[in-house]
Amino acid sequence: MNDGEELFGSLIRFGQYLRTHGFTLGPGRILSYCRAAARLDPTDPVDLYWAGRLTMVDDRRRLADYDRAFSEWFSRSEQEGTAEQGEYVFGGWDDDGAPMGTRTVATTQEVSVVDPSDDGPGSSGPTASEDEILRDKRFDHWTEDDLRRLHRLVANIAVNLPNRVVRRSRPGPSGRIDLRRTVRRSLRCDGEPFHRAFRRRRTKPRRLVLILDISGSMAGFSRPLLHFAYATHRAAHEVEVFCFGTRLTRITPQLRWRDPNRSIEEAASRVVDWESGTRIGESLNHYVRRYGPDSRNRGSVVLICSDGLERGDPAALGSAMDRLSRQAHRVIWVNPLMGDPRFRPLTRGLIASLPHIDSMVAGHNLAALDQMAALLAE
Amino acid sequence: MHAPDSPTGFSSPAHAAQLLQGHGYLADQGLATAIYLARVLPQPLMLEGEAGVGKTEVAKALADALAVPLVRLQCYEGIDASQALYEWDYTRQLLHLRAADVREGSGRDIYSEEFLLERPLLRALRSEGRCVLLIDEIDRADDEFEAFLLEILSDFQISIPELGIIHSATPPMVILTSNRTRELHDALKRRCLYHWIDLPEPLREVEIIRTRAPEVTEALARKVVRAAARLRRADLVKTPGVAETISWSRALQRLGTSRLDVGMVRLTMGAALKERDDLETAEGFIEELADLE
Ligand SMILES: Nc1ncnc2c1ncn2[C@@H]1O[C@H](COP(=O)(O)OP(=O)(O)O)[C@@H](O)[C@H]1O
Ligand SMILES: [Mg+2]
């Protein structure tokens, strides 16, 4: 890899980092950013700051978010030393910014698939209590009796959500570099060396958003997740819940006071037109348009629970997932079909979604839900 | 292709700033970088900011600096494609038809170049890149017009049914401005570089005043900028922009004063505040505007 490609790679990584801060950036914008940086001096942080701001921010109200993300990125790569050294090393760009190609954007995203057989049957000993037996029982095989214990068991799952930086922050003597103020200062005293302004940041846990497929056979698997949402909400985390079959329905309000069993029943009754099949793409598209841009949902951890058997247009699903991945901090797909070791994500809808998912997990029994919960904290 | 004598533009943001300064405009690093990139990438530049921060002026200075004409499309409520692009000169067409009636057989086509009224966008498309196209205050136009502009800015091509397709191989430099009275379409913004122009830092504003009104002393300009900063913190209907600090400084200089006492402030404040209500509001803290040196 030559310096040019390395620089290009690090520019793209910064673009992707901005996405996790809720910036909606298509490949076109990131390409613009690379072309702009190539025309400036990428060894100069002030030039990099402007290249990114001019090409990737188009709303005055997002300037503070950009500044924060930039200074985080800048100080992080400084701390990590060699790891991100490529960031500010100028490479061999030609006048037209030749090493362009949007392909790198997609391939740098890794999809980890957690193997459900990791912690599979047989790990519990002969003295296992009834609860322990239930741990490995597929949710759709649970009896009425079993289901009565569902809520208590799910509520025992420990949840930790990663932090996000919140808006309010105070100027302080140390902490992250505040680039906007730094740039301002250096502009004010034309030519004087770069003084660094610091700013302390406050953090709070990210919101958890669940989007549950409750059509036909999926309802059996979505129900435990709904209990999970309910318990997570009770543990004072911020949670939003949506259900879909053919249409998306927000059921967060029901979570506030109702019995979780009843709320899923109620939501299910609002899903009309069972025969026409699941419309994941359309439902997710509704989410990314109507709810995703809300600042409270931006940068959240999104759990989608569905078997991915799309009856609609797989391309629509792909583009909704693309948008979702840019709004969210992480996207985790819970797919109970993965409980079957022979499972391969071969439906066209799932293949179109894969590049935009951080992890796909089974979540088909309690043990698998535990594994899923552990992923949330990342 | 550029004609051999056409200015190639800027070699760096600093060079852009220097050329603009030569034409009376002081750009900070952000704006200079924006202008430079808009020129070399090339990509339209969307400038947003409060009224009076120098959005329109920078396009004028830019055209001067590049030694090309400024083609300005001022947007307003209800503006439509024909007012922006071209119109047929119906009066002349009618006159011509009548005259042709008399002298039978003179078959000049009334849908020819001769009867075409060029409006700013067509003029810019036909300039082969040799102009700065300023699309001013686009937030005043409606959605539909915005969509139409997006199309033009995408292909730099229009089709006039009677004359055929007009295409500009070299796009002109395009500056769009908005006072942010409404949200613009994402699609339009995606096409552009975006720069938010803040009011200048105090020292820079002093320099701007001195550039625009060289007769004003530095000491006086500083006093005015300090008073303006106080006004901008107040809750006014119309916050004074740079144009206002310039004319306030001029007014004071003309009165031959270097002192800014309460009496002087009261006498000249109208140069900075245009609204009756604002004058009343400012009266409430007028001592803070005066200079106590
Ligand atoms: N950076 C600057 N350099 C020189 N003059 C400036 C600058 N900014 C503003 N001005 C002055 O302020 C006046 C108002 O600017 P204008 O471009 O009309 O504001 P806007 O279009 O943003 O409302 C201009 O006529 C110009 O004299
Ligand atoms: Mg203007």
XYZ file of C-alpha atoms and ligand atoms in Angstrom:
699
model
C 0.000 0.000 0.000
C 1.489 3.345 -0.901
C 1.082 6.544 1.074
C -1.644 7.784 -1.228
C -3.805 4.746 -0.674
C -3.122 4.898 3.027
C -4.227 8.506 3.155
C -7.265 7.652 1.101
C -8.101 4.837 3.493
C -7.798 7.063 6.522
C -9.998 9.738 4.943
C -12.646 7.124 4.314
C -12.377 5.894 7.878
C -12.982 9.408 9.127
C -16.058 9.606 6.887
C -17.325 6.381 8.375
C -16.610 7.673 11.834
C -18.775 10.704 11.068
C -21.586 8.355 10.137
C -21.517 6.956 13.642
C -22.070 10.532 14.782
C -25.298 10.629 12.831
C -24.079 12.234 9.617
C -25.810 10.848 6.567
C -22.996 10.430 4.094
C -23.308 8.592 0.823
C -20.256 7.532 -1.135
C -20.582 10.716 -3.208
C -19.924 12.919 -0.223
C -16.959 10.888 0.933
C -15.568 11.010 -2.567
C -15.955 14.792 -2.565
C -14.125 14.902 0.748
C -11.235 12.871 -0.653
C -11.015 15.045 -3.743
C -11.056 18.181 -1.601
C -8.359 16.870 0.745
C -6.240 15.923 -2.251
C -6.373 19.527 -3.445
C -5.267 20.843 -0.069
C -2.437 19.893 2.263
C -3.551 16.717 4.057
C -0.606 16.939 6.442
C -2.182 20.082 7.868
C -5.033 19.391 10.307
C -6.584 22.768 9.583
C -6.825 21.898 5.884
C -8.293 18.515 6.738
C -10.789 20.187 9.017
C -12.015 22.435 6.228
C -11.988 19.737 3.562
C -14.326 17.653 5.710
C -16.501 20.473 6.887
C -17.093 21.909 3.429
C -17.929 18.582 1.822
C -19.645 16.565 4.549
C -21.592 19.070 6.670
C -24.472 20.929 5.065
C -26.315 22.310 8.022
C -25.124 24.988 10.389
C -26.770 23.129 13.272
C -24.469 20.158 12.759
C -21.248 22.185 12.868
C -20.730 21.582 16.580
C -21.192 17.824 16.069
C -18.670 17.878 13.262
C -16.168 19.800 15.350
C -16.529 17.333 18.168
C -16.142 14.322 15.910
C -13.141 15.863 14.219
C -11.318 16.635 17.426
C -12.073 13.181 18.808
C -10.723 11.602 15.670
C -7.736 13.876 15.608
C -6.719 13.309 19.204
C -7.415 9.596 18.960
C -5.152 9.153 15.995
C -2.549 11.194 17.803
C -2.714 8.982 20.883
C -2.622 5.799 18.888
C 0.575 7.004 17.306
C 1.506 4.759 14.455
C -1.873 3.092 14.137
C -3.407 6.033 12.331
C -0.221 7.752 11.254
C -1.319 7.500 7.659
C -3.925 10.098 8.483
C -1.709 13.061 8.011
C 0.961 11.747 5.711
C 0.759 13.190 2.277
C 0.875 10.619 -0.461
C 1.208 10.713 -4.213
C -2.023 12.229 -5.386
C -2.276 13.345 -8.924
C -4.090 16.520 -9.883
C -7.360 14.783 -10.499
C -7.242 12.927 -7.209
C -6.777 9.697 -9.110
C -6.951 6.910 -6.498
C -10.678 7.305 -6.341
C -13.162 4.461 -6.102
C -16.110 3.997 -3.830
C -15.555 0.282 -3.466
C -13.318 0.679 -0.421
C -16.173 2.167 1.541
C -18.104 -1.066 1.487
C -15.289 -3.507 2.020
C -13.856 -1.934 5.145
C -16.998 -2.842 7.003
C -16.662 -6.134 8.808
C -19.539 -8.420 9.496
C -18.970 -10.769 12.352
C -21.259 -13.740 12.512
C -21.482 -15.230 15.972
C -21.552 -18.995 15.820
C -24.610 -20.180 17.727
C -23.072 -23.588 18.399
C -20.345 -21.963 20.530
C -22.244 -22.414 23.698
C -24.522 -25.090 22.405
C -26.495 -27.916 23.995
C -24.638 -30.187 26.362
C -22.847 -27.441 28.221
C -25.333 -27.605 31.048
C -24.722 -30.454 33.494
C -27.075 -33.245 34.562
C -28.083 -31.319 37.668
C -29.464 -28.463 35.648
C -32.491 -26.817 37.082
C -35.541 -26.207 34.965
C -34.326 -22.709 34.251
C -31.093 -24.080 32.913
C -32.879 -26.487 30.651
C -34.868 -23.628 29.250
C -31.681 -21.765 28.380
C -31.136 -23.889 25.324
C -34.700 -24.499 24.296
C -35.762 -22.789 21.070
C -38.258 -20.095 21.908
C -40.814 -21.387 19.428
C -40.881 -24.682 21.316
C -41.685 -23.095 24.645
C -44.910 -24.209 26.316
C -47.454 -21.966 28.015
C -45.812 -22.938 31.311
C -42.378 -22.042 30.070
C -43.619 -18.699 28.790
C -44.820 -17.709 32.234
C -41.176 -17.639 33.308
C -40.007 -15.810 30.219
C -40.159 -12.350 31.628
C -38.180 -13.122 34.764
C -35.498 -14.983 32.835
C -35.083 -12.299 30.207
C -34.964 -9.596 32.858
C -31.865 -11.300 34.304
C -29.850 -10.585 31.186
C -27.309 -7.894 31.935
C -27.387 -4.951 29.554
C -24.687 -2.379 29.029
C -25.029 0.177 26.297
C -22.026 2.081 24.977
C -21.742 5.747 25.772
C -22.165 8.622 23.426
C -20.943 12.150 23.803
C -23.700 14.564 24.638
C -24.065 18.059 23.346
C -23.375 20.049 26.430
C -19.717 20.385 27.237
C -17.682 22.944 29.013
C -14.395 24.490 28.003
C -11.681 23.094 30.234
C -7.927 23.018 30.607
C -7.442 19.466 29.376
C -9.239 16.628 27.704
C -9.988 16.371 24.026
C -8.673 18.932 21.619
C -11.401 21.345 20.615
C -10.527 21.935 17.030
C -13.043 24.571 16.247
C -11.737 26.818 18.964
C -8.205 25.922 18.003
C -8.831 26.877 14.403
C -10.535 30.067 15.488
C -7.651 31.011 17.727
C -5.040 30.337 15.128
C -6.997 32.385 12.614
C -7.346 35.229 15.042
C -3.649 35.528 15.663
C -2.747 35.077 12.023
C 0.355 32.975 11.690
C 0.958 32.403 15.355
C 1.595 28.794 16.284
C -1.296 26.465 16.768
C -2.671 26.850 20.281
C -4.818 24.041 21.347
C -8.121 24.622 22.973
C -9.456 21.876 25.143
C -12.927 20.902 26.027
C -14.298 18.338 28.431
C -17.074 16.164 27.189
C -19.972 14.485 28.921
C -21.272 11.110 27.979
C -24.462 9.154 28.368
C -25.543 5.684 27.244
C -26.816 5.273 23.725
C -30.420 4.516 23.002
C -31.486 0.980 22.151
C -33.899 0.659 19.221
C -35.669 -2.647 18.562
C -37.420 -3.333 15.288
C -39.298 -6.603 15.548
C -40.817 -8.760 12.861
C -44.012 -10.179 14.359
C -45.427 -11.805 11.284
C -46.394 -15.488 11.376
C -43.678 -17.753 12.764
C -41.448 -14.840 13.841
C -43.769 -13.749 16.618
C -42.485 -16.569 18.824
C -38.963 -15.152 18.618
C -39.869 -11.487 18.776
C -41.809 -11.914 21.993
C -38.702 -12.638 24.125
C -37.036 -9.587 22.607
C -40.008 -7.509 23.545
C -39.624 -8.704 27.123
C -35.976 -7.888 26.815
C -36.894 -4.357 25.692
C -39.330 -4.049 28.544
C -36.730 -5.105 31.115
C -34.078 -2.876 29.574
C -36.440 0.038 29.773
C -37.134 -0.817 33.410
C -33.405 -0.763 34.102
C -33.542 2.943 33.191
C -32.101 2.675 29.721
C -33.543 4.567 26.779
C -35.476 2.170 24.587
C -37.632 2.531 21.482
C -39.601 -0.385 20.083
C -41.249 -0.916 16.695
C -43.105 -3.894 15.282
C -43.762 -4.782 11.699
C -45.388 -7.350 9.490
C -46.418 -5.438 6.477
C -46.305 -2.014 8.178
C -44.187 -0.442 10.871
C -45.885 0.395 14.185
C -44.264 2.195 17.072
C -45.139 0.496 20.347
C -42.863 2.334 22.754
C -45.823 3.972 24.519
C -47.286 0.544 25.391
C -43.974 -0.357 26.996
C -44.370 2.416 29.522
C -47.143 0.874 31.546
C -48.673 -2.178 29.948
C -48.021 -5.818 30.468
C -45.522 -6.818 27.749
C -47.636 -9.803 26.727
C -50.566 -7.601 26.065
C -48.606 -5.007 24.155
C -47.274 -7.496 21.653
C -50.759 -8.961 21.228
C -52.099 -5.513 20.614
C -49.373 -4.625 18.155
C -49.906 -7.914 16.344
C -53.575 -7.168 15.967
C -52.674 -3.907 14.261
C -50.619 -5.665 11.622
C -53.109 -6.003 8.823
C -53.106 -8.145 5.732
C -51.235 -11.230 6.872
C -51.482 -12.992 3.550
C -49.362 -10.527 1.602
C -46.277 -11.516 3.570
C -43.547 -9.602 5.306
C -42.344 -6.286 3.954
C -39.060 -5.728 5.744
C -37.653 -3.239 3.263
C -40.727 -1.051 3.314
C -40.987 -1.173 7.091
C -37.322 -0.330 7.610
C -37.585 2.390 5.027
C -40.421 3.880 7.031
C -38.197 3.776 10.102
C -35.163 5.446 8.484
C -37.314 8.211 7.052
C -39.676 8.897 9.855
C -37.723 8.056 13.029
C -34.073 7.571 12.140
C -33.242 11.249 11.539
C -34.520 12.227 14.980
C -31.497 13.298 16.998
C -32.553 11.014 19.842
C -32.411 7.978 17.574
C -29.226 8.936 15.789
C -26.203 7.018 16.961
C -28.336 4.409 18.696
C -27.789 0.664 18.869
C -30.364 -0.937 16.588
C -31.582 -4.521 16.942
C -33.579 -5.964 14.087
C -35.287 -9.276 14.682
C -36.392 -11.011 11.507
C -35.826 -14.143 9.441
C -35.063 -11.935 6.460
C -37.528 -13.680 4.216
C -38.449 -10.607 2.243
C -41.410 -10.761 -0.052
C -40.851 -7.234 -1.322
C -37.993 -5.825 -3.334
C -34.576 -6.908 -1.956
C -32.954 -3.754 -3.369
C -35.320 -1.633 -1.267
C -34.223 -3.579 1.799
C -30.579 -3.017 0.904
C -30.967 0.720 0.544
C -32.976 1.042 3.756
C -30.243 -0.891 5.572
C -27.598 1.334 4.048
C -29.344 4.378 5.401
C -29.950 2.745 8.750
C -26.299 1.828 9.132
C -25.385 5.456 8.642
C -27.845 6.687 11.229
C -27.049 4.083 13.837
C -24.015 3.419 16.011
C -24.373 -0.344 15.524
C -26.840 -2.527 13.700
C -27.329 -6.052 15.014
C -29.587 -8.455 13.181
C -31.187 -11.185 15.262
C -32.046 -14.044 12.951
C -33.507 -17.144 14.615
C -32.879 -19.172 11.465
C -29.233 -19.024 12.442
C -30.090 -21.385 15.293
C -29.955 -24.031 12.619
C -26.254 -24.843 12.014
C -26.932 -25.384 8.322
C -28.152 -21.828 7.940
C -26.535 -19.637 5.268
C -27.802 -16.109 4.677
C -28.719 -16.806 1.097
C -31.949 -14.930 0.575
C -31.498 -11.958 -1.700
C -32.815 -9.580 0.940
C -30.303 -10.770 3.507
C -27.439 -10.627 1.055
C -28.354 -7.034 0.205
C -28.402 -6.234 3.937
C -25.179 -7.946 4.997
C -22.790 -5.111 4.098
C -24.710 -2.808 6.420
C -24.919 -5.050 9.462
C -22.329 -5.111 12.232
C -23.302 -8.540 13.519
C -25.850 -11.204 12.835
C -26.770 -13.402 15.778
C -29.248 -16.211 16.366
C -31.118 -15.054 19.460
C -33.257 -18.168 19.193
C -32.938 -19.175 22.853
C -31.917 -17.641 26.158
C -28.259 -18.560 25.790
C -28.197 -16.861 22.406
C -29.916 -13.777 23.804
C -27.172 -13.602 26.420
C -24.568 -13.589 23.678
C -26.488 -10.919 21.851
C -26.657 -8.725 24.946
C -22.894 -8.966 25.321
C -22.540 -7.530 21.814
C -24.563 -4.452 22.698
C -21.828 -2.980 24.828
C -19.309 -2.797 21.990
C -11.642 24.507 -22.654
C -10.385 27.777 -21.327
C -9.453 30.401 -23.814
C -5.686 30.941 -23.670
C -6.096 34.324 -22.005
C -8.546 33.138 -19.402
C -7.274 33.325 -15.842
C -6.566 29.835 -14.569
C -7.841 30.783 -11.147
C -6.165 30.133 -7.854
C -3.144 28.110 -6.888
C -4.106 27.762 -3.205
C -6.601 29.061 -0.645
C -4.069 31.672 0.395
C -3.766 32.811 -3.197
C -7.557 33.085 -3.431
C -7.632 35.176 -0.244
C -4.910 37.416 -1.614
C -6.701 38.017 -4.927
C -9.990 38.714 -3.139
C -8.266 41.168 -0.861
C -6.993 42.939 -3.946
C -10.642 43.527 -4.770
C -11.668 44.787 -1.375
C -12.863 41.553 0.188
C -11.287 40.009 3.271
C -11.874 36.260 3.381
C -10.883 34.119 6.335
C -9.319 30.705 5.898
C -12.608 28.806 5.761
C -14.117 30.983 3.079
C -10.867 31.157 1.119
C -10.669 27.349 1.189
C -14.300 27.082 0.102
C -13.746 29.422 -2.844
C -10.545 27.685 -3.852
C -12.171 24.244 -3.804
C -15.269 25.481 -5.633
C -12.954 26.669 -8.367
C -10.605 23.711 -8.737
C -12.893 20.738 -8.120
C -15.101 22.382 -9.622
C -18.275 22.330 -7.561
C -21.008 24.893 -6.808
C -20.620 26.627 -3.457
C -23.564 27.205 -1.150
C -23.061 30.074 1.268
C -25.344 30.477 4.243
C -25.273 33.122 6.911
C -27.171 36.002 8.479
C -27.903 39.013 6.314
C -24.905 41.287 5.940
C -22.076 38.833 6.500
C -20.763 39.351 2.959
C -22.287 36.524 0.917
C -23.300 38.592 -2.099
C -20.197 40.702 -1.932
C -17.813 37.772 -2.104
C -19.303 36.677 -5.432
C -18.779 40.159 -6.828
C -15.199 40.322 -5.594
C -14.604 36.863 -7.000
C -15.761 37.823 -10.469
C -13.482 40.846 -10.325
C -10.571 38.775 -9.106
C -11.029 36.290 -11.939
C -11.628 39.130 -14.418
C -14.880 37.605 -15.645
C -18.419 39.017 -15.607
C -20.721 38.403 -12.648
C -24.028 36.929 -13.770
C -26.520 37.388 -10.989
C -29.820 35.633 -10.583
C -31.702 37.297 -7.758
C -34.350 34.902 -6.468
C -37.719 36.049 -5.218
C -41.038 34.542 -4.272
C -42.735 33.146 -7.346
C -39.705 33.245 -9.654
C -40.079 30.650 -12.394
C -37.898 28.935 -14.943
C -38.545 31.360 -17.788
C -37.557 34.374 -15.706
C -34.326 32.633 -14.869
C -33.544 31.116 -18.244
C -34.994 32.859 -21.282
C -38.126 34.445 -22.655
C -39.324 35.206 -26.124
C -39.669 38.881 -26.926
C -43.373 38.798 -27.794
C -43.666 42.492 -28.574
C -40.910 42.358 -31.161
C -42.255 39.097 -32.545
C -45.662 40.727 -33.051
C -44.202 43.795 -34.660
C -42.193 41.621 -36.958
C -45.189 39.526 -37.948
C -47.150 42.638 -38.754
C -44.360 44.056 -40.883
C -43.995 40.696 -42.628
C -47.696 40.796 -43.410
C -47.090 43.904 -45.484
C -43.942 42.736 -47.268
C -45.132 39.252 -48.169
C -42.536 36.501 -48.178
C -39.973 37.869 -45.743
C -39.967 34.583 -43.835
C -37.652 35.314 -40.962
C -38.324 32.868 -38.190
C -39.723 34.587 -35.157
C -38.307 31.802 -32.993
C -34.729 32.616 -33.714
C -31.857 34.042 -31.754
C -32.899 37.563 -32.662
C -36.115 37.352 -30.625
C -34.656 35.509 -27.673
C -34.292 37.369 -24.398
C -31.408 35.844 -22.519
C -31.920 35.590 -18.751
C -29.094 34.940 -16.250
C -28.958 31.141 -16.374
C -28.851 31.001 -20.154
C -26.241 33.730 -20.222
C -24.124 31.775 -17.773
C -24.509 28.541 -19.745
C -23.425 30.280 -22.905
C -20.381 31.908 -21.354
C -18.377 28.673 -21.618
C -17.235 28.974 -18.061
C -16.170 32.566 -18.358
C -18.339 34.066 -15.634
C -19.234 33.742 -11.974
C -22.875 32.726 -11.659
C -24.413 34.088 -8.460
C -27.764 32.556 -7.499
C -28.651 34.942 -4.724
C -31.053 34.287 -1.838
C -32.332 30.994 -3.121
C -34.332 30.502 0.077
C -36.785 33.078 -1.272
C -37.732 30.940 -4.263
C -40.047 27.968 -3.879
C -39.340 24.221 -3.902
C -40.225 23.816 -7.516
C -37.712 26.380 -8.626
C -35.115 24.724 -6.453
C -35.732 21.422 -8.222
C -35.351 23.172 -11.539
C -32.033 24.693 -10.444
C -30.827 21.304 -9.322
C -31.400 20.003 -12.815
C -29.474 22.856 -14.395
C -26.602 22.479 -11.953
C -26.477 18.747 -12.654
C -26.022 18.826 -16.413
C -25.316 22.457 -17.285
C -27.580 21.853 -20.205
C -30.988 23.071 -21.274
C -33.175 22.405 -24.198
C -35.012 25.237 -25.924
C -37.609 23.518 -28.114
C -37.216 26.013 -30.960
C -33.427 26.253 -30.871
C -32.216 22.887 -29.650
C -29.938 21.892 -26.817
C -27.590 24.360 -25.223
C -24.811 22.801 -23.264
C -21.874 24.268 -21.418
C -18.854 21.990 -21.614
C -16.997 24.100 -19.062
C -19.327 24.859 -16.169
C -19.119 28.378 -14.799
C -18.188 28.958 -11.198
C -21.449 28.915 -9.229
C -22.163 30.581 -5.891
C -25.546 30.096 -4.220
C -26.552 32.071 -1.173
C -29.256 31.605 1.417
C -30.274 33.653 4.424
C -31.716 30.473 5.842
C -35.309 31.606 6.022
C -36.239 28.034 5.119
C -34.614 24.630 4.725
C -33.200 23.789 1.338
C -33.478 20.396 -0.302
C -30.915 17.778 0.621
C -30.431 16.955 -3.032
C -29.392 20.514 -3.838
C -27.067 20.699 -0.863
C -25.480 17.382 -1.776
C -24.458 18.867 -5.078
C -22.658 21.778 -3.425
C -19.848 22.571 -1.097
C -21.423 24.155 1.948
C -20.037 27.006 3.980
C -21.618 28.791 6.888
C -20.303 32.339 7.164
C -20.205 33.625 10.701
C -20.001 37.275 11.570
C -16.308 38.198 11.519
C -14.119 38.200 14.586
C -13.790 41.744 16.009
C -10.279 42.405 14.704
C -11.228 41.198 11.262
C -14.308 43.373 11.262
C -12.122 46.385 12.047
C -9.992 45.474 9.029
C -13.075 45.062 6.843
C -14.326 48.509 7.834
C -10.913 49.986 7.084
C -10.823 48.257 3.695
C -14.292 49.416 2.697
C -14.020 52.880 4.228
C -10.330 53.810 4.324
C -11.154 57.265 5.654
C -12.243 55.761 8.994
C -9.499 55.718 11.620
C -8.618 52.453 13.276
C -9.467 53.812 16.725
C -12.960 54.752 15.594
C -13.533 51.445 13.830
C -12.636 49.600 17.023
C -15.157 51.596 19.020
C -17.894 50.882 16.490
C -17.101 47.168 16.409
C -17.229 47.015 20.194
C -20.602 48.766 20.218
C -21.884 46.477 17.432
C -20.861 43.419 19.420
C -23.013 44.690 22.282
C -25.944 45.284 19.921
C -25.607 41.780 18.526
C -26.015 40.313 21.983
C -29.328 42.120 22.399
C -32.663 40.782 21.281
C -33.201 42.823 18.126
C -35.537 42.480 15.176
C -32.654 42.987 12.796
C -29.151 42.407 14.083
C -26.621 44.734 12.480
C -24.365 43.057 9.905
C -21.059 44.199 8.489
C -22.729 46.629 6.085
C -24.206 48.376 9.128
C -20.941 48.738 11.028
C -19.387 50.153 7.874
C -22.048 52.795 7.395
C -22.083 53.638 11.092
C -18.317 54.202 11.013
C -18.675 56.337 7.901
C -21.363 58.465 9.490
C -19.216 59.109 12.556
C -16.134 59.863 10.480
C -18.127 62.359 8.431
C -19.162 64.126 11.606
C -15.473 64.450 12.299
C -15.651 62.819 15.671
C -13.330 60.313 17.240
C -15.362 60.186 20.432
C -18.320 57.885 20.782
C -20.200 59.382 23.707
C -23.859 58.829 24.519
C -24.944 61.885 22.511
C -23.032 60.722 19.447
C -24.397 57.212 19.736
C -27.950 58.516 19.908
C -27.376 60.785 16.910
C -25.824 58.147 14.631
C -27.226 54.834 15.822
C -29.783 54.914 13.007
C -26.976 53.975 10.610
C -26.762 50.558 12.293
C -30.350 49.965 13.390
C -33.080 50.135 10.797
C -36.056 49.147 12.900
C -37.869 51.590 15.141
C -38.281 48.932 17.818
C -34.574 48.220 17.789
C -33.714 51.863 18.378
C -35.973 51.801 21.406
C -34.443 48.584 22.690
C -30.929 49.979 22.308
C -31.915 53.131 24.200
C -32.224 50.848 27.253
C -28.483 50.131 27.347
C -27.136 53.101 25.443
C -24.393 53.798 28.025
C -22.913 50.427 27.231
C -22.602 51.418 23.581
C -20.742 54.617 24.349
C -17.011 54.513 24.680
C -15.815 55.549 28.105
C -12.173 56.182 27.299
N -15.264 39.991 4.442
C -15.656 41.179 3.913
N -14.762 41.929 3.251
C -15.162 43.116 2.754
N -16.390 43.638 2.862
C -17.311 42.932 3.512
C -16.996 41.666 4.061
N -18.096 41.162 4.650
C -19.067 42.063 4.483
N -18.596 43.156 3.788
C -19.372 44.370 3.503
O -20.675 44.158 3.997
C -21.632 44.529 3.019
C -22.802 43.590 3.106
O -22.461 42.364 2.567
P -23.434 41.532 1.632
O -22.608 40.733 0.738
O -24.448 42.404 1.009
O -24.145 40.634 2.727
P -25.130 39.399 2.504
O -25.224 39.146 1.052
O -24.477 38.296 3.263
O -26.403 39.807 3.133
C -20.923 44.468 1.705
O -21.368 45.473 0.848
C -19.485 44.729 2.068
O -19.227 46.108 1.999
Mg -26.956 39.363 -0.117
